[in-house]
PDB file of C-alpha atoms in Angstrom:
ATOM      1  CA  UNK A1297     105.214  99.439 107.771  1.00  0.00           C
ATOM      2  CA  UNK A1298     106.980  96.194 106.941  1.00  0.00           C
ATOM      3  CA  UNK A1299     110.144  97.376 108.692  1.00  0.00           C
ATOM      4  CA  UNK A1300     108.155  98.322 111.799  1.00  0.00           C
ATOM      5  CA  UNK A1301     106.426  94.917 111.962  1.00  0.00           C
ATOM      6  CA  UNK A1302     109.778  93.210 111.429  1.00  0.00           C
ATOM      7  CA  UNK A1303     111.215  95.168 114.362  1.00  0.00           C
ATOM      8  CA  UNK A1304     108.243  94.279 116.585  1.00  0.00           C
ATOM      9  CA  UNK A1305     108.817  90.558 116.017  1.00  0.00           C
ATOM     10  CA  UNK A1306     112.613  90.841 116.273  1.00  0.00           C
ATOM     11  CA  UNK A1307     112.482  92.455 119.705  1.00  0.00           C
ATOM     12  CA  UNK A1308     109.522  90.466 121.056  1.00  0.00           C
ATOM     13  CA  UNK A1309     111.701  88.110 123.088  1.00  0.00           C
ATOM     14  CA  UNK A1310     113.819  90.932 124.511  1.00  0.00           C
ATOM     15  CA  UNK A1311     116.854  90.355 122.313  1.00  0.00           C
ATOM     16  CA  UNK A1312     117.627  91.008 118.675  1.00  0.00           C
ATOM     17  CA  UNK A1313     119.690  88.180 117.235  1.00  0.00           C
ATOM     18  CA  UNK A1314     122.016  88.224 114.244  1.00  0.00           C
ATOM     19  CA  UNK A1315     119.996  85.391 112.654  1.00  0.00           C
ATOM     20  CA  UNK A1316     116.878  87.581 112.751  1.00  0.00           C
ATOM     21  CA  UNK A1317     118.719  90.577 111.299  1.00  0.00           C
ATOM     22  CA  UNK A1318     120.213  88.401 108.543  1.00  0.00           C
ATOM     23  CA  UNK A1319     116.748  87.002 107.718  1.00  0.00           C
ATOM     24  CA  UNK A1320     115.242  90.496 107.445  1.00  0.00           C
ATOM     25  CA  UNK A1321     118.138  91.858 105.370  1.00  0.00           C
ATOM     26  CA  UNK A1322     117.941  88.886 103.024  1.00  0.00           C
ATOM     27  CA  UNK A1323     114.184  89.323 102.597  1.00  0.00           C
ATOM     28  CA  UNK A1324     114.481  93.029 101.831  1.00  0.00           C
ATOM     29  CA  UNK A1325     117.357  92.520  99.408  1.00  0.00           C
ATOM     30  CA  UNK A1326     115.388  89.864  97.523  1.00  0.00           C
ATOM     31  CA  UNK A1327     112.179  91.882  97.629  1.00  0.00           C
ATOM     32  CA  UNK A1328     113.514  95.328  96.806  1.00  0.00           C
ATOM     33  CA  UNK A1329     116.912  94.687  95.212  1.00  0.00           C
ATOM     34  CA  UNK A1330     119.089  97.762  94.809  1.00  0.00           C
ATOM     35  CA  UNK A1331     116.423 100.020  96.345  1.00  0.00           C
ATOM     36  CA  UNK A1332     117.139  98.381  99.719  1.00  0.00           C
ATOM     37  CA  UNK A1333     119.768 100.536 101.365  1.00  0.00           C
ATOM     38  CA  UNK A1334     121.396 101.560 104.607  1.00  0.00           C
ATOM     39  CA  UNK A1335     118.525 104.039 105.030  1.00  0.00           C
ATOM     40  CA  UNK A1336     116.174 101.079 105.468  1.00  0.00           C
ATOM     41  CA  UNK A1337     118.533  99.539 108.031  1.00  0.00           C
ATOM     42  CA  UNK A1338     118.634 102.850 109.912  1.00  0.00           C
ATOM     43  CA  UNK A1339     114.832 102.892 109.937  1.00  0.00           C
ATOM     44  CA  UNK A1340     114.859  99.326 111.292  1.00  0.00           C
ATOM     45  CA  UNK A1341     117.291 100.355 114.026  1.00  0.00           C
ATOM     46  CA  UNK A1342     115.074 103.299 115.011  1.00  0.00           C
ATOM     47  CA  UNK A1343     112.094 100.947 115.384  1.00  0.00           C
ATOM     48  CA  UNK A1344     114.209  98.427 117.301  1.00  0.00           C
ATOM     49  CA  UNK A1345     115.298 101.181 119.707  1.00  0.00           C
ATOM     50  CA  UNK A1346     111.821 102.725 119.973  1.00  0.00           C
ATOM     51  CA  UNK A1347     109.642 102.231 123.022  1.00  0.00           C
ATOM     52  CA  UNK A1348     106.498 102.384 120.952  1.00  0.00           C
ATOM     53  CA  UNK A1349     105.752 100.785 117.589  1.00  0.00           C
ATOM     54  CA  UNK A1350     102.216 101.830 116.560  1.00  0.00           C
ATOM     55  CA  UNK A1351     101.055  98.284 115.748  1.00  0.00           C
ATOM     56  CA  UNK A1352      97.343  99.108 115.731  1.00  0.00           C
ATOM     57  CA  UNK A1353      97.751 101.921 113.203  1.00  0.00           C
ATOM     58  CA  UNK A1354     100.165  99.965 110.994  1.00  0.00           C
ATOM     59  CA  UNK A1355      98.069  96.802 110.972  1.00  0.00           C
ATOM     60  CA  UNK A1356      94.866  98.726 110.320  1.00  0.00           C
ATOM     61  CA  UNK A1357      96.508 100.407 107.332  1.00  0.00           C
ATOM     62  CA  UNK A1358      97.753  97.056 105.998  1.00  0.00           C
ATOM     63  CA  UNK A1359      94.296  95.561 106.538  1.00  0.00           C
ATOM     64  CA  UNK A1360      92.658  98.319 104.514  1.00  0.00           C
ATOM     65  CA  UNK A1361      95.210  98.286 101.671  1.00  0.00           C
ATOM     66  CA  UNK A1362      95.792  94.583 101.056  1.00  0.00           C
ATOM     67  CA  UNK A1363      93.913  91.414 100.267  1.00  0.00           C
ATOM     68  CA  UNK A1364      93.677  88.681 102.877  1.00  0.00           C
ATOM     69  CA  UNK A1365      96.065  86.411 100.940  1.00  0.00           C
ATOM     70  CA  UNK A1366      98.745  89.109 101.037  1.00  0.00           C
ATOM     71  CA  UNK A1367      98.263  89.563 104.798  1.00  0.00           C
ATOM     72  CA  UNK A1368      98.652  85.817 105.298  1.00  0.00           C
ATOM     73  CA  UNK A1369     101.899  85.943 103.289  1.00  0.00           C
ATOM     74  CA  UNK A1370     103.070  88.831 105.450  1.00  0.00           C
ATOM     75  CA  UNK A1371     102.347  86.732 108.539  1.00  0.00           C
ATOM     76  CA  UNK A1372     104.328  83.896 106.955  1.00  0.00           C
ATOM     77  CA  UNK A1373     107.305  86.269 106.572  1.00  0.00           C
ATOM     78  CA  UNK A1374     107.000  87.429 110.205  1.00  0.00           C
ATOM     79  CA  UNK A1375     106.942  83.816 111.412  1.00  0.00           C
ATOM     80  CA  UNK A1376     110.114  83.327 109.369  1.00  0.00           C
ATOM     81  CA  UNK A1377     111.803  86.048 111.442  1.00  0.00           C
ATOM     82  CA  UNK A1378     110.677  84.407 114.680  1.00  0.00           C
ATOM     83  CA  UNK A1379     111.894  80.979 113.545  1.00  0.00           C
ATOM     84  CA  UNK A1380     115.211  82.255 112.102  1.00  0.00           C
ATOM     85  CA  UNK A1381     117.022  81.458 115.353  1.00  0.00           C
ATOM     86  CA  UNK A1382     115.658  77.900 115.286  1.00  0.00           C
ATOM     87  CA  UNK A1383     112.748  78.307 117.709  1.00  0.00           C
ATOM     88  CA  UNK A1384     109.617  80.451 117.998  1.00  0.00           C
ATOM     89  CA  UNK A1385     109.528  81.825 121.557  1.00  0.00           C
ATOM     90  CA  UNK A1386     106.229  82.256 123.418  1.00  0.00           C
ATOM     91  CA  UNK A1387     106.714  86.057 123.468  1.00  0.00           C
ATOM     92  CA  UNK A1388     107.172  85.992 119.684  1.00  0.00           C
ATOM     93  CA  UNK A1389     104.061  83.841 119.318  1.00  0.00           C
ATOM     94  CA  UNK A1390     102.065  86.405 121.316  1.00  0.00           C
ATOM     95  CA  UNK A1391     103.158  89.340 119.149  1.00  0.00           C
ATOM     96  CA  UNK A1392     102.514  87.335 115.974  1.00  0.00           C
ATOM     97  CA  UNK A1393      99.022  86.464 117.211  1.00  0.00           C
ATOM     98  CA  UNK A1394      98.342  90.118 118.035  1.00  0.00           C
ATOM     99  CA  UNK A1395      99.590  91.316 114.639  1.00  0.00           C
ATOM    100  CA  UNK A1396      97.474  88.682 112.881  1.00  0.00           C
ATOM    101  CA  UNK A1397      94.365  89.757 114.788  1.00  0.00           C
ATOM    102  CA  UNK A1398      95.005  93.443 114.122  1.00  0.00           C
ATOM    103  CA  UNK A1399      95.503  92.750 110.401  1.00  0.00           C
ATOM    104  CA  UNK A1400      92.277  90.754 110.270  1.00  0.00           C
ATOM    105  CA  UNK A1401      93.913  87.420 109.488  1.00  0.00           C
ATOM    106  CA  UNK A1402      91.328  84.737 110.310  1.00  0.00           C
ATOM    107  CA  UNK A1403      92.295  82.462 113.194  1.00  0.00           C
ATOM    108  CA  UNK A1404      92.194  79.405 110.923  1.00  0.00           C
ATOM    109  CA  UNK A1405      94.834  81.012 108.696  1.00  0.00           C
ATOM    110  CA  UNK A1406      96.916  82.029 111.713  1.00  0.00           C
ATOM    111  CA  UNK A1407      96.849  78.452 113.018  1.00  0.00           C
ATOM    112  CA  UNK A1408      97.718  77.116 109.578  1.00  0.00           C
ATOM    113  CA  UNK A1409     100.796  79.334 109.232  1.00  0.00           C
ATOM    114  CA  UNK A1410     101.758  78.830 112.884  1.00  0.00           C
ATOM    115  CA  UNK A1411     101.838  75.077 112.427  1.00  0.00           C
ATOM    116  CA  UNK A1412     104.223  75.415 109.507  1.00  0.00           C
ATOM    117  CA  UNK A1413     106.766  76.860 111.938  1.00  0.00           C
ATOM    118  CA  UNK A1414     105.675  75.398 115.282  1.00  0.00           C
ATOM    119  CA  UNK A1415     104.893  71.679 115.063  1.00  0.00           C
ATOM    120  CA  UNK A1416     102.940  69.328 117.320  1.00  0.00           C
ATOM    121  CA  UNK A1417     101.129  66.011 116.809  1.00  0.00           C
ATOM    122  CA  UNK A1418      98.115  67.616 115.205  1.00  0.00           C
ATOM    123  CA  UNK A1419     100.032  70.133 113.081  1.00  0.00           C
ATOM    124  CA  UNK A1420      99.138  68.501 109.764  1.00  0.00           C
ATOM    125  CA  UNK A1421      95.450  68.800 110.600  1.00  0.00           C
ATOM    126  CA  UNK A1422      95.885  72.383 111.829  1.00  0.00           C
ATOM    127  CA  UNK A1423      97.695  73.364 108.621  1.00  0.00           C
ATOM    128  CA  UNK A1424      94.498  72.350 106.819  1.00  0.00           C
ATOM    129  CA  UNK A1425      92.356  74.135 109.419  1.00  0.00           C
ATOM    130  CA  UNK A1426      90.969  70.897 110.834  1.00  0.00           C
ATOM    131  CA  UNK A1427      90.832  68.869 114.022  1.00  0.00           C
ATOM    132  CA  UNK A1428      92.299  65.355 114.152  1.00  0.00           C
ATOM    133  CA  UNK A1429      88.731  64.027 114.354  1.00  0.00           C
ATOM    134  CA  UNK A1430      87.901  65.260 110.839  1.00  0.00           C
ATOM    135  CA  UNK A1431      86.419  62.730 108.437  1.00  0.00           C
ATOM    136  CA  UNK A1432      88.260  61.645 105.310  1.00  0.00           C
ATOM    137  CA  UNK A1433      85.811  63.647 103.199  1.00  0.00           C
ATOM    138  CA  UNK A1434      86.331  66.768 105.357  1.00  0.00           C
ATOM    139  CA  UNK A1435      90.087  66.358 104.924  1.00  0.00           C
ATOM    140  CA  UNK A1436      89.818  66.141 101.143  1.00  0.00           C
ATOM    141  CA  UNK A1437      87.469  69.120 101.003  1.00  0.00           C
ATOM    142  CA  UNK A1438      89.681  71.245 103.279  1.00  0.00           C
ATOM    143  CA  UNK A1439      92.737  70.384 101.196  1.00  0.00           C
ATOM    144  CA  UNK A1440      91.006  71.399  97.957  1.00  0.00           C
ATOM    145  CA  UNK A1441      89.829  74.688  99.485  1.00  0.00           C
ATOM    146  CA  UNK A1442      93.266  75.505 100.914  1.00  0.00           C
ATOM    147  CA  UNK A1443      95.006  74.591  97.650  1.00  0.00           C
ATOM    148  CA  UNK A1444      92.754  76.979  95.730  1.00  0.00           C
ATOM    149  CA  UNK A1445      92.901  79.727  98.347  1.00  0.00           C
ATOM    150  CA  UNK A1446      96.676  79.705  98.784  1.00  0.00           C
ATOM    151  CA  UNK A1447      97.822  78.864  95.308  1.00  0.00           C
ATOM    152  CA  UNK A1448     100.965  80.892  94.473  1.00  0.00           C
ATOM    153  CA  UNK A1449      99.160  82.485  91.518  1.00  0.00           C
ATOM    154  CA  UNK A1450      97.097  84.482  94.055  1.00  0.00           C
ATOM    155  CA  UNK A1451     100.157  86.635  94.845  1.00  0.00           C
ATOM    156  CA  UNK A1452     101.749  86.581  91.374  1.00  0.00           C
ATOM    157  CA  UNK A1453     101.602  90.398  91.248  1.00  0.00           C
ATOM    158  CA  UNK A1454     103.677  90.681  94.439  1.00  0.00           C
ATOM    159  CA  UNK A1455     107.456  90.579  94.690  1.00  0.00           C
ATOM    160  CA  UNK A1456     109.630  87.503  94.401  1.00  0.00           C
ATOM    161  CA  UNK A1457     109.846  86.957  98.177  1.00  0.00           C
ATOM    162  CA  UNK A1458     106.039  86.932  98.515  1.00  0.00           C
ATOM    163  CA  UNK A1459     105.850  84.415  95.688  1.00  0.00           C
ATOM    164  CA  UNK A1460     108.522  82.307  97.391  1.00  0.00           C
ATOM    165  CA  UNK A1461     106.522  82.411 100.644  1.00  0.00           C
ATOM    166  CA  UNK A1462     103.329  81.481  98.800  1.00  0.00           C
ATOM    167  CA  UNK A1463     105.056  78.498  97.178  1.00  0.00           C
ATOM    168  CA  UNK A1464     106.383  77.433 100.571  1.00  0.00           C
ATOM    169  CA  UNK A1465     102.915  77.697 102.138  1.00  0.00           C
ATOM    170  CA  UNK A1466     101.399  75.782  99.244  1.00  0.00           C
ATOM    171  CA  UNK A1467     104.053  73.050  99.691  1.00  0.00           C
ATOM    172  CA  UNK A1468     103.318  72.860 103.438  1.00  0.00           C
ATOM    173  CA  UNK A1469      99.623  72.401 102.657  1.00  0.00           C
ATOM    174  CA  UNK A1470     100.526  69.626 100.206  1.00  0.00           C
ATOM    175  CA  UNK A1471     102.879  68.007 102.768  1.00  0.00           C
ATOM    176  CA  UNK A1472     100.233  68.106 105.483  1.00  0.00           C
ATOM    177  CA  UNK A1473      97.674  66.523 103.182  1.00  0.00           C
ATOM    178  CA  UNK A1474     100.162  63.857 102.046  1.00  0.00           C
ATOM    179  CA  UNK A1475     101.060  63.053 105.672  1.00  0.00           C
ATOM    180  CA  UNK A1476      97.403  62.666 106.638  1.00  0.00           C
ATOM    181  CA  UNK A1477      96.693  60.553 103.534  1.00  0.00           C
ATOM    182  CA  UNK A1478      99.626  58.312 104.378  1.00  0.00           C
ATOM    183  CA  UNK A1479      98.608  57.954 108.028  1.00  0.00           C
ATOM    184  CA  UNK A1480      94.984  57.226 107.186  1.00  0.00           C
ATOM    185  CA  UNK A1481      95.655  55.220 104.029  1.00  0.00           C
ATOM    186  CA  UNK A1482      93.658  57.585 101.815  1.00  0.00           C
ATOM    187  CA  UNK A1483      93.860  57.477  98.028  1.00  0.00           C
TER     188      UNK A1483
END
């Protein structure tokens, strides 16, 4: 399922780049070690060449089998593929949004992860699931909730790459909060 979703993101913009392939291979090697083999790469190639990746079925299965935090980490990984060439294309953003919806990832979480890879002026607020008009108290509360919800300990039972992604997400939440505190002069 993970290979199929990887392929869907890799081919979303109409071309499969070496940077994307390297990102996926690196992830699988770190995640699965010696069990990752040329068979997995052949499976990836079949999905890349396929006209139809059954996204609905795959995402529904993932939704039923995993906790929300794991699905958010999976989305984080898929955004990593899209960003591996330096830029998330609009076509990649559309497939990522569709996958997130099919997996039941709440829109607030999608926007949070998206803004870790795709920045704009309000990205720090969006990482925390807020609008720029949020009060200082709302900012503090949102930060505390996000820090608890996405603490790396939540995916401690998962592989090393999931834990790495969780730590990265947790750091992005901390960075966003620190940036807002600095801008607003919060203590």
